[in-house]
Amino acid sequence: MVYDLIIIGAGPAGITAAVYAARKKMSILVISPDIGGQAAWSGDIENYTGYQFISGPDLAAKFEEHLKKYNIELKEGEMAIDLKKLVDTALVKTNKGEYRAKAVIVASGKRSRELGAPGEKEFKNKGVTYCATCDGPLFSGKDVAIIGGGNSALDAALQMVRIAKKVYIINNAQRLRCDPVMRDKVESNPIVTVLNESRVTAVLGDKFVNAIKVAANGEERTINVQGIFIEIGLIPNSDFAKDLAKNEIGEIKVNSRNETSIPGIFAAGDVTDVPEKQIIIAAGEGSKACLSAFRYLSQQ
């Protein structure tokens, strides 16, 4: 079968694109390892229009509920491994199969960047985690470290201050690089210690994490923690799209119509070079990408 449109990814951008495509009566296939994307990892969301407050998992559930109101074919649990433009169609290969469509929207989002310190891989899922929303409750009443100083790190900190006994923030910059309102909440919390101009040099433990080594000002110290949340940025999930033009950090280049360097292939959300990675921006970009894809198909 040749679909009108294949959408790679089911985060805010991919789901919104799929809903728009369904309303245009296009034949659609959505391919994604999960539903919700990074939205499902977020903690408290207070800036998504229409909701004064909603949690990330709840918003992701709302997205999924909306998606499933339409008869959209979904290949959940599949990951794209190759994307090729053929003469009149595009070919998407996954870890489980091959699919063809007249147009494709890449909305595959980003994944967590690893720290690269000794012990990180050994203690992954044994105290080292990349998702406070997913794993935070496992560390109730314990001492934890959050690595990073941006909005994602502070979001993790604001979740953990409700759960943990003590929260350390290990930040390699001179000060926290986040929204001022988040910084004020964290820095005023008595259980939080912020260590600026610091970096983790090792993750220590036995069967599970029990400490980290932190270097600052030429000195190294050991801090006892039972959990480590690594929040040092994200890497675009664009490796499979080898033929598309990308910027220096691997984000897919798009124009104002979400067109990539190859006609018939569009991209939306955090995998692109659009500035400001926000849920509401990704959703808007998903709708634009779908409308552009529909226009493209109408002209063929």
PDB file of C-alpha atoms in Angstrom, residues 135-291:
ATOM      1  CA  ASP A 135      11.322   7.723  37.779  1.00  0.00           C
ATOM      2  CA  GLY A 136      11.110  10.467  40.423  1.00  0.00           C
ATOM      3  CA  PRO A 137       8.767   8.574  42.788  1.00  0.00           C
ATOM      4  CA  LEU A 138      11.366   5.786  43.092  1.00  0.00           C
ATOM      5  CA  PHE A 139      13.594   8.195  45.037  1.00  0.00           C
ATOM      6  CA  SER A 140      11.121   9.317  47.694  1.00  0.00           C
ATOM      7  CA  GLY A 141      12.933  10.398  50.851  1.00  0.00           C
ATOM      8  CA  LYS A 142      16.377  10.017  49.275  1.00  0.00           C
ATOM      9  CA  ASP A 143      19.198  12.398  48.363  1.00  0.00           C
ATOM     10  CA  VAL A 144      19.424  13.066  44.632  1.00  0.00           C
ATOM     11  CA  ALA A 145      21.545  15.033  42.177  1.00  0.00           C
ATOM     12  CA  ILE A 146      20.290  16.771  39.066  1.00  0.00           C
ATOM     13  CA  ILE A 147      22.907  17.401  36.401  1.00  0.00           C
ATOM     14  CA  GLY A 148      22.258  20.511  34.315  1.00  0.00           C
ATOM     15  CA  GLY A 149      21.198  24.115  34.650  1.00  0.00           C
ATOM     16  CA  GLY A 150      18.569  24.736  31.978  1.00  0.00           C
ATOM     17  CA  ASN A 151      14.776  24.565  32.042  1.00  0.00           C
ATOM     18  CA  SER A 152      14.663  20.760  31.853  1.00  0.00           C
ATOM     19  CA  ALA A 153      16.992  20.457  34.857  1.00  0.00           C
ATOM     20  CA  LEU A 154      14.979  22.964  36.856  1.00  0.00           C
ATOM     21  CA  ASP A 155      11.746  21.225  35.916  1.00  0.00           C
ATOM     22  CA  ALA A 156      13.236  18.012  37.316  1.00  0.00           C
ATOM     23  CA  ALA A 157      14.325  19.860  40.464  1.00  0.00           C
ATOM     24  CA  LEU A 158      10.852  21.302  41.032  1.00  0.00           C
ATOM     25  CA  GLN A 159       9.425  17.794  40.798  1.00  0.00           C
ATOM     26  CA  MET A 160      12.015  16.286  43.125  1.00  0.00           C
ATOM     27  CA  VAL A 161      11.715  18.886  45.913  1.00  0.00           C
ATOM     28  CA  ARG A 162       8.293  17.393  46.619  1.00  0.00           C
ATOM     29  CA  ILE A 163       9.669  13.863  46.835  1.00  0.00           C
ATOM     30  CA  ALA A 164      13.344  13.811  47.819  1.00  0.00           C
ATOM     31  CA  LYS A 165      15.067  14.508  51.120  1.00  0.00           C
ATOM     32  CA  LYS A 166      17.851  16.596  49.555  1.00  0.00           C
ATOM     33  CA  VAL A 167      18.387  17.903  46.008  1.00  0.00           C
ATOM     34  CA  TYR A 168      21.776  18.905  44.579  1.00  0.00           C
ATOM     35  CA  ILE A 169      21.927  20.736  41.250  1.00  0.00           C
ATOM     36  CA  ILE A 170      25.275  20.304  39.493  1.00  0.00           C
ATOM     37  CA  ASN A 171      25.637  23.061  36.900  1.00  0.00           C
ATOM     38  CA  ASN A 172      28.746  23.636  34.779  1.00  0.00           C
ATOM     39  CA  ALA A 173      27.921  27.295  34.036  1.00  0.00           C
ATOM     40  CA  GLN A 174      28.320  30.363  36.242  1.00  0.00           C
ATOM     41  CA  ARG A 175      24.610  30.457  36.990  1.00  0.00           C
ATOM     42  CA  LEU A 176      21.435  28.571  36.190  1.00  0.00           C
ATOM     43  CA  ARG A 177      20.321  29.108  32.559  1.00  0.00           C
ATOM     44  CA  CYS A 178      16.559  28.874  32.934  1.00  0.00           C
ATOM     45  CA  ASP A 179      13.402  30.929  33.230  1.00  0.00           C
ATOM     46  CA  PRO A 180      13.764  33.360  36.171  1.00  0.00           C
ATOM     47  CA  VAL A 181      10.553  32.153  37.822  1.00  0.00           C
ATOM     48  CA  MET A 182      11.912  28.594  37.912  1.00  0.00           C
ATOM     49  CA  ARG A 183      15.291  29.736  39.219  1.00  0.00           C
ATOM     50  CA  ASP A 184      13.649  31.732  42.022  1.00  0.00           C
ATOM     51  CA  LYS A 185      11.531  28.771  43.126  1.00  0.00           C
ATOM     52  CA  VAL A 186      14.523  26.426  43.202  1.00  0.00           C
ATOM     53  CA  GLU A 187      17.061  28.734  44.815  1.00  0.00           C
ATOM     54  CA  SER A 188      14.632  29.661  47.595  1.00  0.00           C
ATOM     55  CA  ASN A 189      13.900  26.043  48.501  1.00  0.00           C
ATOM     56  CA  PRO A 190      15.758  25.002  51.685  1.00  0.00           C
ATOM     57  CA  ILE A 191      16.417  21.410  50.561  1.00  0.00           C
ATOM     58  CA  VAL A 192      18.168  22.503  47.343  1.00  0.00           C
ATOM     59  CA  THR A 193      21.901  23.122  47.011  1.00  0.00           C
ATOM     60  CA  VAL A 194      23.083  24.607  43.709  1.00  0.00           C
ATOM     61  CA  LEU A 195      26.701  23.952  42.744  1.00  0.00           C
ATOM     62  CA  ASN A 196      27.605  26.243  39.841  1.00  0.00           C
ATOM     63  CA  GLU A 197      30.794  25.935  37.771  1.00  0.00           C
ATOM     64  CA  SER A 198      30.879  22.256  38.709  1.00  0.00           C
ATOM     65  CA  ARG A 199      30.968  19.016  36.759  1.00  0.00           C
ATOM     66  CA  VAL A 200      30.462  15.358  37.555  1.00  0.00           C
ATOM     67  CA  THR A 201      33.636  13.330  37.081  1.00  0.00           C
ATOM     68  CA  ALA A 202      32.332   9.914  38.159  1.00  0.00           C
ATOM     69  CA  VAL A 203      29.233   8.002  39.224  1.00  0.00           C
ATOM     70  CA  LEU A 204      29.892   5.689  42.152  1.00  0.00           C
ATOM     71  CA  GLY A 205      28.031   2.768  43.637  1.00  0.00           C
ATOM     72  CA  ASP A 206      27.824  -0.918  44.454  1.00  0.00           C
ATOM     73  CA  LYS A 207      24.670  -2.563  43.097  1.00  0.00           C
ATOM     74  CA  PHE A 208      23.056   0.866  42.908  1.00  0.00           C
ATOM     75  CA  VAL A 209      24.278   4.463  42.871  1.00  0.00           C
ATOM     76  CA  ASN A 210      25.484   5.757  46.236  1.00  0.00           C
ATOM     77  CA  ALA A 211      27.569   8.835  45.330  1.00  0.00           C
ATOM     78  CA  ILE A 212      28.991  11.136  42.669  1.00  0.00           C
ATOM     79  CA  LYS A 213      32.342  12.837  42.362  1.00  0.00           C
ATOM     80  CA  VAL A 214      32.132  16.538  41.552  1.00  0.00           C
ATOM     81  CA  ALA A 215      35.000  18.783  40.430  1.00  0.00           C
ATOM     82  CA  ALA A 216      34.977  22.556  41.012  1.00  0.00           C
ATOM     83  CA  ASN A 217      37.746  25.160  41.198  1.00  0.00           C
ATOM     84  CA  GLY A 218      40.417  22.513  40.789  1.00  0.00           C
ATOM     85  CA  GLU A 219      39.140  20.447  43.695  1.00  0.00           C
ATOM     86  CA  GLU A 220      37.104  17.239  43.770  1.00  0.00           C
ATOM     87  CA  ARG A 221      34.547  16.196  46.354  1.00  0.00           C
ATOM     88  CA  THR A 222      32.265  13.204  46.855  1.00  0.00           C
ATOM     89  CA  ILE A 223      28.555  13.771  47.419  1.00  0.00           C
ATOM     90  CA  ASN A 224      26.413  10.927  48.718  1.00  0.00           C
ATOM     91  CA  VAL A 225      23.267  10.513  46.609  1.00  0.00           C
ATOM     92  CA  GLN A 226      21.023   7.595  45.732  1.00  0.00           C
ATOM     93  CA  GLY A 227      19.626   9.028  42.511  1.00  0.00           C
ATOM     94  CA  ILE A 228      21.034  10.991  39.573  1.00  0.00           C
ATOM     95  CA  PHE A 229      18.867  12.793  37.012  1.00  0.00           C
ATOM     96  CA  ILE A 230      20.822  13.765  33.900  1.00  0.00           C
ATOM     97  CA  GLU A 231      19.299  16.843  32.243  1.00  0.00           C
ATOM     98  CA  ILE A 232      22.055  18.273  30.039  1.00  0.00           C
ATOM     99  CA  GLY A 233      20.234  18.683  26.781  1.00  0.00           C
ATOM    100  CA  LEU A 234      18.791  16.694  23.945  1.00  0.00           C
ATOM    101  CA  ILE A 235      19.973  15.176  20.651  1.00  0.00           C
ATOM    102  CA  PRO A 236      17.735  15.244  17.540  1.00  0.00           C
ATOM    103  CA  ASN A 237      16.382  11.866  16.432  1.00  0.00           C
ATOM    104  CA  SER A 238      17.419  12.546  12.845  1.00  0.00           C
ATOM    105  CA  ASP A 239      20.078   9.901  12.164  1.00  0.00           C
ATOM    106  CA  PHE A 240      17.747   7.907   9.913  1.00  0.00           C
ATOM    107  CA  ALA A 241      17.112  10.928   7.656  1.00  0.00           C
ATOM    108  CA  LYS A 242      20.592  10.832   6.146  1.00  0.00           C
ATOM    109  CA  ASP A 243      19.754  12.724   2.934  1.00  0.00           C
ATOM    110  CA  LEU A 244      18.091  15.744   4.551  1.00  0.00           C
ATOM    111  CA  ALA A 245      20.038  18.965   5.140  1.00  0.00           C
ATOM    112  CA  LYS A 246      20.793  19.531   8.832  1.00  0.00           C
ATOM    113  CA  ASN A 247      22.508  22.133  10.979  1.00  0.00           C
ATOM    114  CA  GLU A 248      25.664  21.625  13.033  1.00  0.00           C
ATOM    115  CA  ILE A 249      23.824  19.846  15.870  1.00  0.00           C
ATOM    116  CA  GLY A 250      21.828  17.513  13.635  1.00  0.00           C
ATOM    117  CA  GLU A 251      18.525  19.371  13.548  1.00  0.00           C
ATOM    118  CA  ILE A 252      16.679  19.121  10.212  1.00  0.00           C
ATOM    119  CA  LYS A 253      16.604  22.416   8.350  1.00  0.00           C
ATOM    120  CA  VAL A 254      13.123  23.620   7.399  1.00  0.00           C
ATOM    121  CA  ASN A 255      11.654  26.763   5.887  1.00  0.00           C
ATOM    122  CA  SER A 256       8.518  28.607   7.003  1.00  0.00           C
ATOM    123  CA  ARG A 257       6.366  25.967   5.280  1.00  0.00           C
ATOM    124  CA  ASN A 258       8.157  23.105   7.085  1.00  0.00           C
ATOM    125  CA  GLU A 259       9.682  21.973   3.792  1.00  0.00           C
ATOM    126  CA  THR A 260      13.029  20.176   4.029  1.00  0.00           C
ATOM    127  CA  SER A 261      15.762  20.039   1.397  1.00  0.00           C
ATOM    128  CA  ILE A 262      13.864  17.233  -0.399  1.00  0.00           C
ATOM    129  CA  PRO A 263      10.449  17.908  -2.003  1.00  0.00           C
ATOM    130  CA  GLY A 264       7.681  15.846  -0.459  1.00  0.00           C
ATOM    131  CA  ILE A 265       9.466  15.426   2.857  1.00  0.00           C
ATOM    132  CA  PHE A 266       8.493  17.814   5.638  1.00  0.00           C
ATOM    133  CA  ALA A 267       9.609  18.119   9.249  1.00  0.00           C
ATOM    134  CA  ALA A 268       8.154  19.577  12.435  1.00  0.00           C
ATOM    135  CA  GLY A 269       8.856  19.952  16.133  1.00  0.00           C
ATOM    136  CA  ASP A 270      12.021  19.586  18.149  1.00  0.00           C
ATOM    137  CA  VAL A 271      13.838  17.549  15.476  1.00  0.00           C
ATOM    138  CA  THR A 272      13.964  20.721  13.322  1.00  0.00           C
ATOM    139  CA  ASP A 273      16.032  23.897  13.547  1.00  0.00           C
ATOM    140  CA  VAL A 274      13.002  25.994  14.527  1.00  0.00           C
ATOM    141  CA  PRO A 275      14.023  28.044  17.585  1.00  0.00           C
ATOM    142  CA  GLU A 276      12.491  27.554  21.032  1.00  0.00           C
ATOM    143  CA  LYS A 277      11.628  23.972  21.872  1.00  0.00           C
ATOM    144  CA  GLN A 278       8.193  24.170  23.461  1.00  0.00           C
ATOM    145  CA  ILE A 279       5.189  21.832  23.407  1.00  0.00           C
ATOM    146  CA  ILE A 280       2.882  24.488  22.000  1.00  0.00           C
ATOM    147  CA  ILE A 281       5.387  25.424  19.278  1.00  0.00           C
ATOM    148  CA  ALA A 282       5.827  21.775  18.273  1.00  0.00           C
ATOM    149  CA  ALA A 283       2.053  21.350  18.024  1.00  0.00           C
ATOM    150  CA  GLY A 284       1.752  24.444  15.849  1.00  0.00           C
ATOM    151  CA  GLU A 285       4.594  23.295  13.620  1.00  0.00           C
ATOM    152  CA  GLY A 286       2.880  19.922  13.228  1.00  0.00           C
ATOM    153  CA  SER A 287      -0.268  21.570  11.916  1.00  0.00           C
ATOM    154  CA  LYS A 288       1.765  23.713   9.488  1.00  0.00           C
ATOM    155  CA  ALA A 289       3.669  20.690   8.226  1.00  0.00           C
ATOM    156  CA  CYS A 290       0.441  18.805   7.539  1.00  0.00           C
ATOM    157  CA  LEU A 291      -1.110  21.721   5.665  1.00  0.00           C
TER     158      LEU A 291
END
